Every structure is written in structure tokens, then in C-alpha cells.
CSV table of C-alpha atoms in Angstrom, one decimal:
chain,number,residue,atom,x,y,z
A,463,UNK,CA,3.6,6.7,-16.0
A,464,UNK,CA,3.1,10.7,-15.0
A,465,UNK,CA,1.7,11.7,-12.0
A,466,UNK,CA,-0.4,15.3,-11.8
A,467,UNK,CA,1.0,18.0,-9.3
A,468,UNK,CA,-1.6,20.0,-7.9
A,469,UNK,CA,-0.7,22.8,-9.6
A,470,UNK,CA,-1.5,21.3,-13.1
A,471,UNK,CA,-4.6,21.5,-14.8
A,472,UNK,CA,-7.2,18.9,-13.5
A,473,UNK,CA,-5.1,18.3,-10.5
A,474,UNK,CA,-4.2,15.4,-9.4
A,475,UNK,CA,-7.4,15.1,-7.1
A,476,UNK,CA,-9.2,13.6,-10.4
A,477,UNK,CA,-6.6,11.5,-12.3
A,478,UNK,CA,-7.5,8.0,-13.5
A,479,UNK,CA,-7.2,4.9,-11.6
A,480,UNK,CA,-3.7,3.3,-12.4
A,481,UNK,CA,-2.6,5.6,-14.7
A,482,UNK,CA,-2.1,8.0,-11.7
A,483,UNK,CA,-2.8,8.0,-8.2
A,484,UNK,CA,-6.6,9.2,-7.0
A,485,UNK,CA,-5.9,11.7,-4.0
A,486,UNK,CA,-8.3,14.0,-2.5
A,487,UNK,CA,-7.7,17.5,-0.6
A,488,UNK,CA,-7.4,17.5,3.4
A,489,UNK,CA,-9.5,20.5,4.7
A,490,UNK,CA,-6.0,22.7,5.0
A,491,UNK,CA,-5.3,21.9,1.3
A,492,UNK,CA,-8.8,23.0,-0.3
A,493,UNK,CA,-8.5,26.3,2.4
A,494,UNK,CA,-5.0,26.8,0.7
A,495,UNK,CA,-6.3,26.2,-2.5
A,496,UNK,CA,-9.0,28.4,-2.6
A,497,UNK,CA,-7.1,31.4,-1.1
A,498,UNK,CA,-4.8,30.9,-3.8
A,499,UNK,CA,-1.6,29.5,-1.9
A,500,UNK,CA,-1.1,26.1,-3.9
A,501,UNK,CA,1.9,27.0,-5.8
A,502,UNK,CA,4.9,25.0,-7.3
A,503,UNK,CA,8.1,24.4,-5.3
A,504,UNK,CA,6.2,24.9,-1.7
A,505,UNK,CA,8.9,24.7,1.1
A,506,UNK,CA,7.3,23.0,4.3
A,507,UNK,CA,9.1,24.2,7.4
A,508,UNK,CA,10.1,21.7,9.8
A,509,UNK,CA,8.0,21.9,13.2
A,510,UNK,CA,9.7,23.5,16.1
A,511,UNK,CA,7.3,25.2,18.0
A,512,UNK,CA,5.0,22.6,19.8
A,513,UNK,CA,5.8,21.2,23.2
A,514,UNK,CA,6.2,17.3,21.7
A,515,UNK,CA,9.0,18.7,19.7
A,516,UNK,CA,9.9,16.4,16.4
A,517,UNK,CA,12.3,13.8,18.5
A,518,UNK,CA,9.2,12.4,19.2
A,519,UNK,CA,8.2,9.9,17.2
A,520,UNK,CA,4.3,9.8,17.9
A,521,UNK,CA,3.4,13.0,16.4
A,522,UNK,CA,1.0,11.7,13.5
A,523,UNK,CA,-1.0,14.7,12.8
A,524,UNK,CA,1.4,17.3,12.6
A,525,UNK,CA,1.2,20.2,10.1
A,526,UNK,CA,3.9,22.2,8.6
A,527,UNK,CA,4.0,26.0,7.9
A,528,UNK,CA,4.1,26.7,4.1
A,529,UNK,CA,5.2,30.8,4.1
A,530,UNK,CA,4.8,33.0,1.7
A,531,UNK,CA,5.3,37.5,1.8
A,532,UNK,CA,2.5,38.0,-0.4
A,533,UNK,CA,-0.6,35.7,0.6
A,534,UNK,CA,0.5,34.7,4.1
A,535,UNK,CA,1.0,31.1,5.4
A,536,UNK,CA,-0.8,27.9,4.5
A,537,UNK,CA,-0.3,24.5,6.9
A,538,UNK,CA,0.1,21.4,5.5
A,539,UNK,CA,1.0,17.7,6.7
A,540,UNK,CA,3.9,15.8,5.3
A,541,UNK,CA,1.3,13.8,2.8
A,542,UNK,CA,1.1,16.6,0.5
A,543,UNK,CA,4.9,15.9,-0.4
A,544,UNK,CA,3.4,12.6,-2.0
A,545,UNK,CA,0.8,14.8,-3.8
A,546,UNK,CA,2.9,17.4,-5.1
A,547,UNK,CA,6.3,16.1,-5.9
A,548,UNK,CA,7.8,19.7,-6.8
A,549,UNK,CA,7.3,20.3,-2.9
A,550,UNK,CA,9.5,19.3,0.0
A,551,UNK,CA,10.4,19.8,3.8
A,552,UNK,CA,13.1,21.8,5.0
A,553,UNK,CA,14.5,20.7,8.2
A,554,UNK,CA,18.2,20.8,10.5
A,555,UNK,CA,19.6,18.8,13.6
A,556,UNK,CA,20.4,21.2,16.1
A,557,UNK,CA,23.5,19.3,17.2
A,558,UNK,CA,25.3,15.9,16.1
A,559,UNK,CA,22.9,13.9,18.6
A,560,UNK,CA,19.8,15.5,17.8
A,561,UNK,CA,17.1,13.4,15.9
A,562,UNK,CA,14.1,14.3,13.7
A,563,UNK,CA,10.9,12.0,13.2
A,564,UNK,CA,8.4,12.7,10.5
A,565,UNK,CA,4.7,10.7,10.5
A,566,UNK,CA,2.8,10.2,7.2
A,567,UNK,CA,0.5,8.1,5.6
A,568,UNK,CA,-0.2,6.8,1.9
A,569,UNK,CA,-2.7,9.2,0.3
A,570,UNK,CA,-4.0,6.4,-2.1
A,571,UNK,CA,-7.4,5.0,-1.8
A,572,UNK,CA,-7.0,1.6,-0.6
A,573,UNK,CA,-7.8,-0.3,-3.8
A,574,UNK,CA,-4.9,1.7,-5.2
A,575,UNK,CA,-2.4,0.9,-3.0
A,576,UNK,CA,-0.9,-2.2,-4.6
A,577,UNK,CA,-0.4,0.0,-8.0
A,578,UNK,CA,1.7,2.4,-6.9
A,579,UNK,CA,5.3,2.7,-5.0
A,580,UNK,CA,6.7,5.7,-2.9
A,581,UNK,CA,10.3,6.4,-2.8
A,582,UNK,CA,12.0,9.1,0.0
A,583,UNK,CA,14.7,11.2,-0.9
A,584,UNK,CA,17.1,13.3,1.6
A,585,UNK,CA,19.5,15.8,0.1
A,586,UNK,CA,22.1,16.9,2.5
A,587,UNK,CA,24.4,19.5,3.6
A,588,UNK,CA,27.9,19.3,1.7
A,589,UNK,CA,29.7,17.1,3.7
A,590,UNK,CA,26.8,15.9,6.1
A,591,UNK,CA,26.0,12.3,6.1
A,592,UNK,CA,22.2,11.8,7.8
A,593,UNK,CA,21.0,8.3,8.0
A,594,UNK,CA,17.1,8.2,6.8
A,595,UNK,CA,15.4,5.3,8.6
A,596,UNK,CA,12.0,4.2,7.7
A,597,UNK,CA,9.6,2.7,10.2
A,598,UNK,CA,6.1,1.4,9.6
A,599,UNK,CA,2.9,1.8,11.8
A,600,UNK,CA,4.0,-1.7,14.1
A,601,UNK,CA,7.4,-0.1,14.7
A,602,UNK,CA,9.3,-2.1,12.5
A,603,UNK,CA,12.4,-0.9,10.9
A,604,UNK,CA,11.6,-1.3,7.1
A,605,UNK,CA,13.9,0.5,5.5
A,606,UNK,CA,17.1,2.9,5.3
A,607,UNK,CA,18.2,5.5,3.0
A,608,UNK,CA,21.1,4.6,0.3
A,609,UNK,CA,23.2,6.7,-1.5
A,610,UNK,CA,21.6,6.8,-5.0
A,611,UNK,CA,24.6,8.2,-7.2
A,612,UNK,CA,23.1,11.6,-7.7
A,613,UNK,CA,24.4,13.2,-4.5
A,614,UNK,CA,21.5,12.3,-2.2
A,615,UNK,CA,20.0,9.3,-0.3
A,616,UNK,CA,16.7,7.3,-1.1
A,617,UNK,CA,14.7,4.5,0.2
A,618,UNK,CA,11.5,2.6,-0.9
A,619,UNK,CA,8.4,2.5,1.0
A,620,UNK,CA,7.7,-1.4,1.2
A,621,UNK,CA,4.6,-3.1,-1.1
A,622,UNK,CA,4.4,-5.9,1.4
A,623,UNK,CA,0.6,-5.5,1.7
A,624,UNK,CA,-2.0,-2.6,1.0
A,625,UNK,CA,-3.3,-2.6,4.9
A,626,UNK,CA,-0.2,-1.1,6.3
A,627,UNK,CA,-0.6,2.9,5.8
A,628,UNK,CA,0.9,4.6,8.5
A,629,UNK,CA,5.0,5.2,8.7
A,630,UNK,CA,7.2,7.5,10.2
A,631,UNK,CA,10.7,8.0,9.3
A,632,UNK,CA,13.9,9.2,11.4
A,633,UNK,CA,16.7,11.6,10.5
A,634,UNK,CA,19.9,11.5,12.6
A,635,UNK,CA,23.6,12.1,11.9
A,636,UNK,CA,25.5,9.6,10.6
A,637,UNK,CA,28.9,10.1,11.0
A,638,UNK,CA,28.7,11.7,14.5
A,639,UNK,CA,30.5,14.8,13.3
A,640,UNK,CA,29.8,18.5,14.6
A,641,UNK,CA,26.9,19.8,12.4
A,642,UNK,CA,25.6,23.2,12.8
A,643,UNK,CA,21.9,23.9,12.9
A,644,UNK,CA,22.0,26.1,9.7
A,645,UNK,CA,23.0,22.9,7.6
A,646,UNK,CA,19.5,22.3,6.4
A,647,UNK,CA,18.1,18.8,4.8
A,648,UNK,CA,15.5,18.6,2.3
A,649,UNK,CA,13.0,15.7,2.0
A,650,UNK,CA,10.9,15.1,-1.0
A,651,UNK,CA,8.8,11.9,-2.0
A,652,UNK,CA,8.4,10.4,-5.9
A,653,UNK,CA,5.5,8.0,-6.9
A,654,UNK,CA,6.5,5.3,-9.2
A,655,UNK,CA,4.8,2.5,-10.6
A,656,UNK,CA,5.1,-0.8,-8.4
A,657,UNK,CA,5.8,-3.2,-10.8
A,658,UNK,CA,5.6,-6.2,-8.4
A,659,UNK,CA,1.9,-5.4,-7.5
A,660,UNK,CA,1.2,-9.1,-8.4
A,661,UNK,CA,2.4,-9.8,-5.1
A,662,UNK,CA,-0.7,-7.7,-3.1
A,663,UNK,CA,-3.3,-8.5,-6.1
A,664,UNK,CA,-4.8,-11.4,-3.9
A,665,UNK,CA,-5.8,-9.0,-1.4
A,666,UNK,CA,-7.0,-6.3,-3.5
A,667,UNK,CA,-9.1,-8.8,-5.3
A,668,UNK,CA,-10.5,-10.9,-2.6
A,669,UNK,CA,-11.4,-7.1,-1.1
A,670,UNK,CA,-13.5,-6.4,-4.1
A,671,UNK,CA,-15.3,-9.6,-4.6
A,672,UNK,CA,-16.1,-9.0,-0.9
A,673,UNK,CA,-17.2,-5.3,-1.0
A,674,UNK,CA,-19.1,-6.5,-4.5
A,675,UNK,CA,-21.0,-9.1,-2.9
A,676,UNK,CA,-21.7,-7.1,0.2
A,677,UNK,CA,-23.1,-3.8,-1.4
A,678,UNK,CA,-24.8,-6.2,-3.8
A,679,UNK,CA,-27.1,-8.1,-0.7
A,680,UNK,CA,-25.2,-11.4,-2.2
A,681,UNK,CA,-26.4,-13.8,0.7
A,682,UNK,CA,-23.1,-15.5,0.2
A,683,UNK,CA,-21.4,-12.7,1.0
A,684,UNK,CA,-19.8,-14.5,4.3
A,685,UNK,CA,-18.2,-17.0,1.8
A,686,UNK,CA,-16.2,-13.8,0.2
A,687,UNK,CA,-15.4,-13.0,3.7
A,688,UNK,CA,-14.2,-15.9,5.0
A,689,UNK,CA,-11.7,-15.8,1.2
A,690,UNK,CA,-10.6,-12.1,2.4
A,691,UNK,CA,-9.8,-13.2,6.1
A,692,UNK,CA,-7.9,-16.3,4.7
A,693,UNK,CA,-5.9,-13.9,2.4
A,694,UNK,CA,-5.5,-11.4,4.8
A,695,UNK,CA,-4.0,-14.3,7.4
A,696,UNK,CA,-1.5,-15.3,4.6
A,697,UNK,CA,-0.5,-11.4,3.8
A,698,UNK,CA,0.3,-11.1,7.4
A,699,UNK,CA,2.6,-14.2,7.2
A,700,UNK,CA,4.4,-13.2,4.0
A,701,UNK,CA,4.7,-9.7,6.1
A,702,UNK,CA,6.9,-11.2,8.7
A,703,UNK,CA,9.0,-13.3,5.9
A,704,UNK,CA,10.0,-10.2,4.2
A,705,UNK,CA,10.7,-8.3,7.3
A,706,UNK,CA,12.7,-11.1,8.1
A,707,UNK,CA,14.5,-11.2,4.9
A,708,UNK,CA,14.7,-7.3,4.7
A,709,UNK,CA,16.8,-7.2,8.3
A,710,UNK,CA,18.8,-9.8,7.2
A,711,UNK,CA,20.3,-8.6,4.1
A,712,UNK,CA,20.9,-5.2,6.2
A,713,UNK,CA,22.6,-7.4,9.0
A,714,UNK,CA,25.0,-9.3,6.1
A,715,UNK,CA,25.9,-5.9,4.1
A,716,UNK,CA,27.5,-4.7,7.7
A,717,UNK,CA,31.5,-4.5,7.3
A,718,UNK,CA,32.6,-7.5,9.2
A,719,UNK,CA,33.6,-5.4,12.5
A,720,UNK,CA,29.9,-4.4,13.1
A,721,UNK,CA,28.5,-7.5,12.8
A,722,UNK,CA,27.1,-8.4,16.2
A,723,UNK,CA,28.3,-12.2,17.2
A,724,UNK,CA,27.5,-12.0,20.6
A,725,UNK,CA,24.5,-14.1,22.1
A,726,UNK,CA,22.6,-11.6,24.0
A,727,UNK,CA,19.2,-11.0,22.6
A,728,UNK,CA,17.6,-7.6,21.2
A,729,UNK,CA,16.1,-7.3,24.7
A,730,UNK,CA,18.7,-7.7,26.9
A,731,UNK,CA,20.6,-5.2,24.8
A,732,UNK,CA,17.8,-2.7,25.1
A,733,UNK,CA,17.8,-3.6,29.0
A,734,UNK,CA,21.4,-2.5,28.9
A,735,UNK,CA,21.1,0.4,27.1
A,736,UNK,CA,18.6,1.7,29.1
A,737,UNK,CA,20.4,1.0,32.5
A,738,UNK,CA,22.5,3.7,30.9
A,739,UNK,CA,25.3,1.0,29.8
A,740,UNK,CA,27.1,2.1,26.2
A,741,UNK,CA,26.6,-0.6,23.7
A,742,UNK,CA,29.8,-1.2,21.5
A,743,UNK,CA,29.2,-0.5,17.7
A,744,UNK,CA,28.1,-4.2,16.5
A,745,UNK,CA,25.6,-4.2,19.5
A,746,UNK,CA,24.4,-1.0,18.6
A,747,UNK,CA,24.1,-1.8,14.8
A,748,UNK,CA,22.1,-5.3,15.7
A,749,UNK,CA,19.7,-3.1,18.0
A,750,UNK,CA,18.9,-0.4,14.8
A,751,UNK,CA,18.2,-3.3,12.7
A,752,UNK,CA,16.2,-5.4,14.6
A,753,UNK,CA,14.9,-3.8,17.6
A,754,UNK,CA,11.4,-2.3,17.7
A,755,UNK,CA,11.0,1.6,17.3
A,756,UNK,CA,8.6,1.6,20.6
A,757,UNK,CA,11.2,-0.4,22.8
A,758,UNK,CA,14.4,1.6,21.2
A,759,UNK,CA,13.2,4.8,22.1
A,760,UNK,CA,11.9,4.0,25.3
A,761,UNK,CA,15.1,2.6,26.0
A,762,UNK,CA,17.2,5.4,25.3
A,763,UNK,CA,14.9,7.6,27.0
A,764,UNK,CA,15.8,6.1,30.0
A,765,UNK,CA,19.3,6.4,29.4
A,766,UNK,CA,19.5,9.9,28.8
A,767,UNK,CA,17.2,10.7,31.9
A,768,UNK,CA,19.5,8.9,34.1
A,769,UNK,CA,22.7,9.9,32.7
A,770,UNK,CA,23.4,13.1,30.5
A,771,UNK,CA,20.2,14.7,31.5
A,772,UNK,CA,20.7,14.1,35.3
A,773,UNK,CA,24.2,15.2,35.0
A,774,UNK,CA,23.2,18.6,33.2
A,775,UNK,CA,20.8,19.1,35.7
A,776,UNK,CA,23.2,19.0,38.8
A,777,UNK,CA,25.7,20.7,36.8
A,778,UNK,CA,23.2,23.8,36.9
A,779,UNK,CA,22.4,23.1,40.5
A,780,UNK,CA,26.0,23.0,41.7
A,781,UNK,CA,26.3,26.4,40.3
A,782,UNK,CA,24.0,27.3,42.5
A,783,UNK,CA,25.4,26.0,45.6
A,784,UNK,CA,23.4,22.9,45.8
A,785,UNK,CA,24.9,19.5,45.6
A,786,UNK,CA,24.0,16.3,44.0
A,787,UNK,CA,23.4,15.0,47.7
A,788,UNK,CA,20.9,18.2,48.6
A,789,UNK,CA,18.8,16.8,46.1
A,790,UNK,CA,18.7,12.9,46.8
A,791,UNK,CA,15.5,11.3,47.4
A,792,UNK,CA,13.1,14.3,46.1
A,793,UNK,CA,10.0,13.8,43.9
A,794,UNK,CA,9.0,16.2,41.0
A,795,UNK,CA,5.6,16.6,39.9
A,796,UNK,CA,4.4,18.3,36.6
A,797,UNK,CA,0.8,19.1,36.3
A,798,UNK,CA,-1.0,19.0,32.7
A,799,UNK,CA,-1.0,22.8,33.1
A,800,UNK,CA,2.9,23.0,33.6
A,801,UNK,CA,3.0,23.5,37.5
A,802,UNK,CA,6.0,22.2,39.0
A,803,UNK,CA,6.1,20.8,42.1
A,804,UNK,CA,9.1,19.3,44.3
A,805,UNK,CA,8.9,17.3,47.4
A,806,UNK,CA,11.2,15.3,49.7
A,807,UNK,CA,13.7,18.4,50.5
A,808,UNK,CA,13.9,19.6,53.8
A,809,UNK,CA,15.8,23.0,52.9
A,810,UNK,CA,12.6,25.3,52.1
A,811,UNK,CA,15.3,27.9,50.2
A,812,UNK,CA,17.0,24.8,48.4
A,813,UNK,CA,13.3,23.7,47.2
A,814,UNK,CA,12.4,26.5,45.9
A,815,UNK,CA,15.3,26.8,43.8
A,816,UNK,CA,15.1,23.4,42.5
A,817,UNK,CA,11.3,24.0,41.6
A,818,UNK,CA,12.0,27.3,40.1
A,819,UNK,CA,14.6,25.6,37.9
A,820,UNK,CA,12.7,22.7,36.4
A,821,UNK,CA,9.5,25.4,35.9
A,822,UNK,CA,11.8,27.8,33.8
A,823,UNK,CA,14.4,25.7,32.3
A,824,UNK,CA,13.6,21.6,32.1
A,825,UNK,CA,9.9,21.2,32.4
A,826,UNK,CA,9.2,20.6,28.9
A,827,UNK,CA,12.2,18.4,28.4
A,828,UNK,CA,11.2,16.1,31.5
A,829,UNK,CA,7.3,15.7,30.1
A,830,UNK,CA,8.9,14.7,26.8
A,831,UNK,CA,11.0,12.2,28.8
A,832,UNK,CA,8.0,10.9,31.1
A,833,UNK,CA,5.3,10.8,27.6
A,834,UNK,CA,8.6,8.6,26.3
A,835,UNK,CA,9.3,6.0,29.2
A,836,UNK,CA,5.5,6.0,31.0
A,837,UNK,CA,4.0,3.1,30.1
A,838,UNK,CA,0.6,4.1,31.0
A,839,UNK,CA,0.7,6.8,28.3
A,840,UNK,CA,3.0,5.0,25.9
A,841,UNK,CA,0.5,1.6,25.5
A,842,UNK,CA,-2.6,4.3,24.8
A,843,UNK,CA,-4.1,3.5,20.9
A,844,UNK,CA,-3.0,6.5,18.7
A,845,UNK,CA,-6.4,8.4,18.9
A,846,UNK,CA,-6.6,8.4,22.9
A,847,UNK,CA,-2.8,9.0,23.2
A,848,UNK,CA,-2.9,12.4,21.0
A,849,UNK,CA,-6.1,13.2,23.1
A,850,UNK,CA,-3.9,13.0,26.4
A,851,UNK,CA,-1.1,14.7,25.0
A,852,UNK,CA,-3.0,17.4,23.3
A,853,UNK,CA,-4.8,18.2,26.8
A,854,UNK,CA,-1.2,18.9,28.1
A,855,UNK,CA,0.0,21.4,25.6
A,856,UNK,CA,-3.2,23.1,25.6
A,857,UNK,CA,-3.8,23.5,29.1
A,858,UNK,CA,-0.1,24.7,29.7
A,859,UNK,CA,-0.4,27.2,26.3
A,860,UNK,CA,-3.7,28.8,27.6
A,861,UNK,CA,-2.3,29.4,31.4
A,862,UNK,CA,0.8,31.0,29.8
A,863,UNK,CA,-1.7,33.2,27.6
A,864,UNK,CA,-4.2,34.1,30.3
A,865,UNK,CA,-2.4,33.2,33.7
A,866,UNK,CA,-5.3,30.7,35.0
A,867,UNK,CA,-6.2,27.4,34.3
A,868,UNK,CA,-9.2,27.2,31.9
A,869,UNK,CA,-11.8,24.3,32.2
A,870,UNK,CA,-11.7,22.4,28.7
A,871,UNK,CA,-14.9,21.1,29.3
A,872,UNK,CA,-16.7,24.4,28.9
A,873,UNK,CA,-15.0,25.0,25.4
A,874,UNK,CA,-17.2,24.6,22.3
A,875,UNK,CA,-17.4,25.3,18.8
A,876,UNK,CA,-19.2,28.0,17.3
A,877,UNK,CA,-21.3,28.1,14.0
A,878,UNK,CA,-18.6,29.5,11.8
A,879,UNK,CA,-15.5,27.2,13.4
A,880,UNK,CA,-14.5,29.5,16.5
A,881,UNK,CA,-13.4,28.0,19.7
A,882,UNK,CA,-16.3,29.5,22.2
A,883,UNK,CA,-16.0,29.7,25.8
A,884,UNK,CA,-12.3,30.9,26.1
A,885,UNK,CA,-11.7,34.1,28.1
A,886,UNK,CA,-11.3,37.6,25.8
A,887,UNK,CA,-7.2,37.4,25.6
A,888,UNK,CA,-7.4,33.3,24.8
A,889,UNK,CA,-10.4,33.9,22.4
A,890,UNK,CA,-8.9,37.0,20.3
A,891,UNK,CA,-5.3,35.2,20.2
A,892,UNK,CA,-7.1,31.8,19.2
A,893,UNK,CA,-9.8,33.0,16.7
A,894,UNK,CA,-8.4,36.1,15.4
A,895,UNK,CA,-4.7,35.1,14.5
A,896,UNK,CA,-3.5,34.2,11.0
A,897,UNK,CA,-0.3,32.9,9.9
A,898,UNK,CA,1.0,31.8,13.2
A,899,UNK,CA,2.6,27.9,13.5
A,900,UNK,CA,1.8,28.2,16.9
A,901,UNK,CA,-2.0,29.2,17.0
A,902,UNK,CA,-2.6,26.8,14.2
A,903,UNK,CA,-1.4,24.0,16.3
A,904,UNK,CA,-3.7,25.0,19.3
A,905,UNK,CA,-6.7,25.3,16.9
A,906,UNK,CA,-6.2,22.0,15.5
A,907,UNK,CA,-5.6,20.3,19.1
A,908,UNK,CA,-8.6,22.3,20.7
A,909,UNK,CA,-11.7,21.4,18.0
A,910,UNK,CA,-9.7,17.5,18.3
A,911,UNK,CA,-10.5,17.7,22.5
A,912,UNK,CA,-14.0,19.9,22.1
A,913,UNK,CA,-15.2,16.7,19.8
A,914,UNK,CA,-13.2,14.0,22.1
A,915,UNK,CA,-14.9,15.5,25.1
A,916,UNK,CA,-18.8,14.9,23.3
A,917,UNK,CA,-18.0,11.6,22.6
A,918,UNK,CA,-16.1,10.5,26.2
A,919,UNK,CA,-19.5,12.1,28.2
A,920,UNK,CA,-19.2,11.3,31.8
A,921,UNK,CA,-16.0,9.2,31.5
A,922,UNK,CA,-13.7,12.4,31.8
A,923,UNK,CA,-10.6,14.1,30.9
A,924,UNK,CA,-7.3,11.8,30.4
A,925,UNK,CA,-4.9,14.2,32.7
A,926,UNK,CA,-1.9,13.0,34.2
A,927,UNK,CA,0.9,14.4,36.2
A,928,UNK,CA,4.0,13.8,34.8
A,929,UNK,CA,6.1,12.2,37.9
A,930,UNK,CA,9.9,11.7,39.1
A,931,UNK,CA,12.2,10.7,41.4
A,932,UNK,CA,15.9,11.4,42.2
A,933,UNK,CA,17.7,8.4,43.7
A,934,UNK,CA,20.9,7.3,43.7
A,935,UNK,CA,22.1,10.7,42.2
A,936,UNK,CA,19.8,10.5,39.3
A,937,UNK,CA,16.3,11.0,38.1
A,938,UNK,CA,14.0,8.3,36.8
A,939,UNK,CA,10.3,7.8,36.1
A,940,UNK,CA,7.5,7.0,38.4
A,941,UNK,CA,4.4,6.4,36.8
A,942,UNK,CA,1.4,8.3,38.0
A,943,UNK,CA,-1.1,6.6,35.4
A,944,UNK,CA,-4.4,8.3,34.9
A,945,UNK,CA,-7.6,9.1,37.2
A,946,UNK,CA,-9.7,8.1,34.3
A,947,UNK,CA,-10.7,4.5,32.9
A,948,UNK,CA,-8.5,4.7,29.6
A,949,UNK,CA,-9.6,1.5,28.1
A,950,UNK,CA,-13.5,2.7,28.3
A,951,UNK,CA,-12.2,5.9,27.0
A,952,UNK,CA,-10.4,4.0,24.1
A,953,UNK,CA,-13.6,1.8,23.7
A,954,UNK,CA,-15.4,5.1,22.7
A,955,UNK,CA,-13.1,6.3,20.3
A,956,UNK,CA,-12.7,2.9,18.5
A,957,UNK,CA,-15.9,2.6,16.0
A,958,UNK,CA,-17.7,-0.7,16.4
A,959,UNK,CA,-19.4,-2.9,14.0
A,960,UNK,CA,-21.8,-5.5,14.3
A,961,UNK,CA,-23.5,-7.7,11.4
A,962,UNK,CA,-21.7,-6.3,8.7
A,963,UNK,CA,-18.5,-6.8,6.4
A,964,UNK,CA,-16.4,-5.2,8.9
A,965,UNK,CA,-17.3,-6.5,12.2
A,966,UNK,CA,-15.8,-10.3,11.3
A,967,UNK,CA,-12.5,-9.0,9.5
A,968,UNK,CA,-9.6,-10.3,10.5
A,969,UNK,CA,-7.2,-8.1,12.1
A,970,UNK,CA,-3.1,-8.1,11.8
A,971,UNK,CA,-2.0,-9.4,15.4
A,972,UNK,CA,0.9,-7.2,14.9
A,973,UNK,CA,0.5,-4.2,17.7
A,974,UNK,CA,0.6,-0.7,16.6
A,975,UNK,CA,2.6,1.7,18.0
A,976,UNK,CA,2.1,4.9,15.9
């Protein structure tokens, strides 16, 4: 079976059903195509220029730079690599404890989802052994890459249903040995025929029957809806069984010394991790297989903030003549514009030094701990989470450029697609700069923010302050919540349907974390 690449005559976007997936160009792909920047073997660069670095798993709309000396840069998301298998993403781990997350969605049209499979490959530097772990949009671990006999690792995206579409994978150092940031890995995709498509044929056919009846105004279309809902419920149960089967297989394949034989639950082990206790190898492998991504990352963030981060912070203070006891009981607030305020330290000189240290060195890192730990942020839906975190990133960037806080409510899109309402310095930078990954990210975020402000109306902007307390010699998050009604805000962003084929369609009971 051949998969047409973007560079081939006719392109994949018009490919025939079942013989080749049907792809549609994104706006950025269309722009790059007409500018003549599409070619074979494109190399997407790891994103390292944004506030939410790629060690954060909730980064659904990240674009990656493809640089060309002659034609300039273009910016594509990871889904492009599924459309063009000749291209790849190039990344690196900064040290032996670094992790990288990448989000993608399957770009096939829904009615084709059960006809094709997707494989993910990682090529590693010589002597390196990286783990590549796949998670679905519900946070379930659904695959670990294994050596394929050709010097690289491969995993297959599950074909358990055709509803689950969003995924992320995690790249980390598997053997714990020292690595160099110049040791680059390469991620690529391959589309295959799904030889087990009959497992999901029922849901595709049930949806086709429902869509056909509804579009033809069949008075009995709700009977087809009931049939489709029944298939969805059955598919959901099968998804759970497949997940349990995979996890048990992974556990059984572990070396005997790494099989956890204790009686503690995953939640109890995660609590130990969050409390800063070291898990042994067997406990850690157990958690990696069975824990939800969201819960595991939250526990790891809590442990890092309490232990390694707090220790590094105190060491910096000690080099300035400030002890751990001098800052006991302090509170730290980091505003959405990046401004740092420190309270709870009586000595004004010490307070100013601590405030300066956080502002110059630790503010962005603390922000990332906050959004990974605070429930008020972590429990947001993907749309609202993106909005709230985009606000933080844009506010920080614009203040850094202009030296002043800029009211986002006064921004607008001009007829030619530029951002209006910005001060001259920021306007020139945002609207006129080309081939810059950071500016491209800011443009995308501003466009999304302007649109969401219009939709949210009088509900307000979801600003939040990252708050921390230093108690018993270590940092912890103090969840400050939001001043606006986030439930109502999320409701504005959720499409409503009533009296049509979508309004009573069964929804999986899994909670999405991506």
C-alpha cells in the first residue's frame, strides 16, 4: 500500500479512500506550500523557545520550525510527519534527567480511522537508549517503543476505536547514563494498513448509517442513533479490556526483579512519590505502566519542587549569605505578567535579594511547577487550559518587549490578519518579523486569545497568580484559583447541540487530560 507524500504529484490530500489516507492541509501547510517551502525530508526542530517548554505534557498546539537558508522558515505541527513520512523531528535531551513531550493527533478523516495504522519510530545517538512511551488523550499509557532489529525503536498507535484521536509521547533517558545535549534523536512516523480493521468496522458502519439517515431526514433516524450509542458503549468497554490486557502483558514481560510484588496501590505509590520518597525499581516500573499520566506528572512535579528545586534554590541563597531559616514561612506570588512579589521575610534586604533571584532565574521554572500541580489549572479542559496559559505567556512576552502591561481586551485582528491595538514597538515586532519561532508562537497565541475574548464576553480573562509557600525548609504550591467563573467560561467554548444527531450521542466516561 502506498502513502502519497506532500511532495508527490497529486499529493496525499486528494488520495483515494482506503488505498491512501485522505489528508487536508492546515493553514500553515497551505501557506508553506504556496511559498514553495514544501520539500522532501524536512527536519522539524524541537521547540525550546516558549514558556511552556516541551517537558510539559499539555502542549496540544505546538508548531515546530523548519529552517531553509534560501526560502526562510516555515512552521508545522507534528501531525505533518504522519502526512509526509520522509520528514522527521529532531530533538535532544539536555541532561540525563530531562524529558520531552510531543503532542499529535491522527490526521485521517474519521471514516478512515479504522482502515490505517500509525507507527512511531525513534532513532537514537550511538550508545544511547531512550524510552519512548505513548499516552492517549485520557492519560492512559498505551504503548512503549521496542527495538525493531534495525537499530531503532518502534511503537504502534492502538487501533482500539476510532473516537480516540489525541496522543502524546514522552522521550526520556532509559539507562540513566550521562548524555550530551548534542546527542540528537529523530522521531518519524509510518502509515500502515490496519489488518485488524474489522474490530472497529461496527462503529464506523453504525456512524455511517446514522449520518445517512439523519442527512436524508429519515423519520426513524433516532433508531440509528440508539444503535450507534450501543456500539459506542460496547467499544468503550472493549477499550478498557484492551488497555488492561496491554498493561498486564507489559508487566509480565518485566525481569523478575522489577515485578512489583507489594500490596500498595498505584495511588499510594504516587503519594509516596509526591512526598519526596524514592520508589524502588519495581515500584517505579509498576507506576509507569499503570498510573495515569496526569497523576504521575503531578506527583513528580511535587517531589521535584519539594526536593531538588528547593535544595538548588537554597544553595543559591547560601552563596549570597542567606540561610534556609531566613526564608522560612515566606510566600511567593508570580503574576501573569511575570512580576514577582515576596512576603513573609522581615529583613527588607533579604526579601529584595530573594525576589530578584526568583525574577531573574527561577520564575519561569516555578510557573511550570505551578501549572503542573495546582488543581485549578490542571483540571481545566484543553480549550480553557490553552487560553489561560497563553495569557500568561503573552503577558510576559509583551511586558518584556515594551516594559509595560498591555491590556489584551483592546487587541483585535485587522482585515489583513495582523494584530491591532499593540504599542508601536510590539506591533512592529509581532506583525513584521518573519522566520522567528518565538514570534510565530506569539502570533498564534494572540489570534487565539482575541477570538476567545470575543466568545467569553463579560466573563473576563482567566488570569491567575502562581503562588508558593516555603515551609519546613521546602517549597509547595498554594493554589490561588481564578477570579473568573471557569466553569461558565468553559461552557462558552463548548459547542452546544440540541435536537440533532450530536445532542444525544453517547460520550465516553473517560476523563480527557490532553
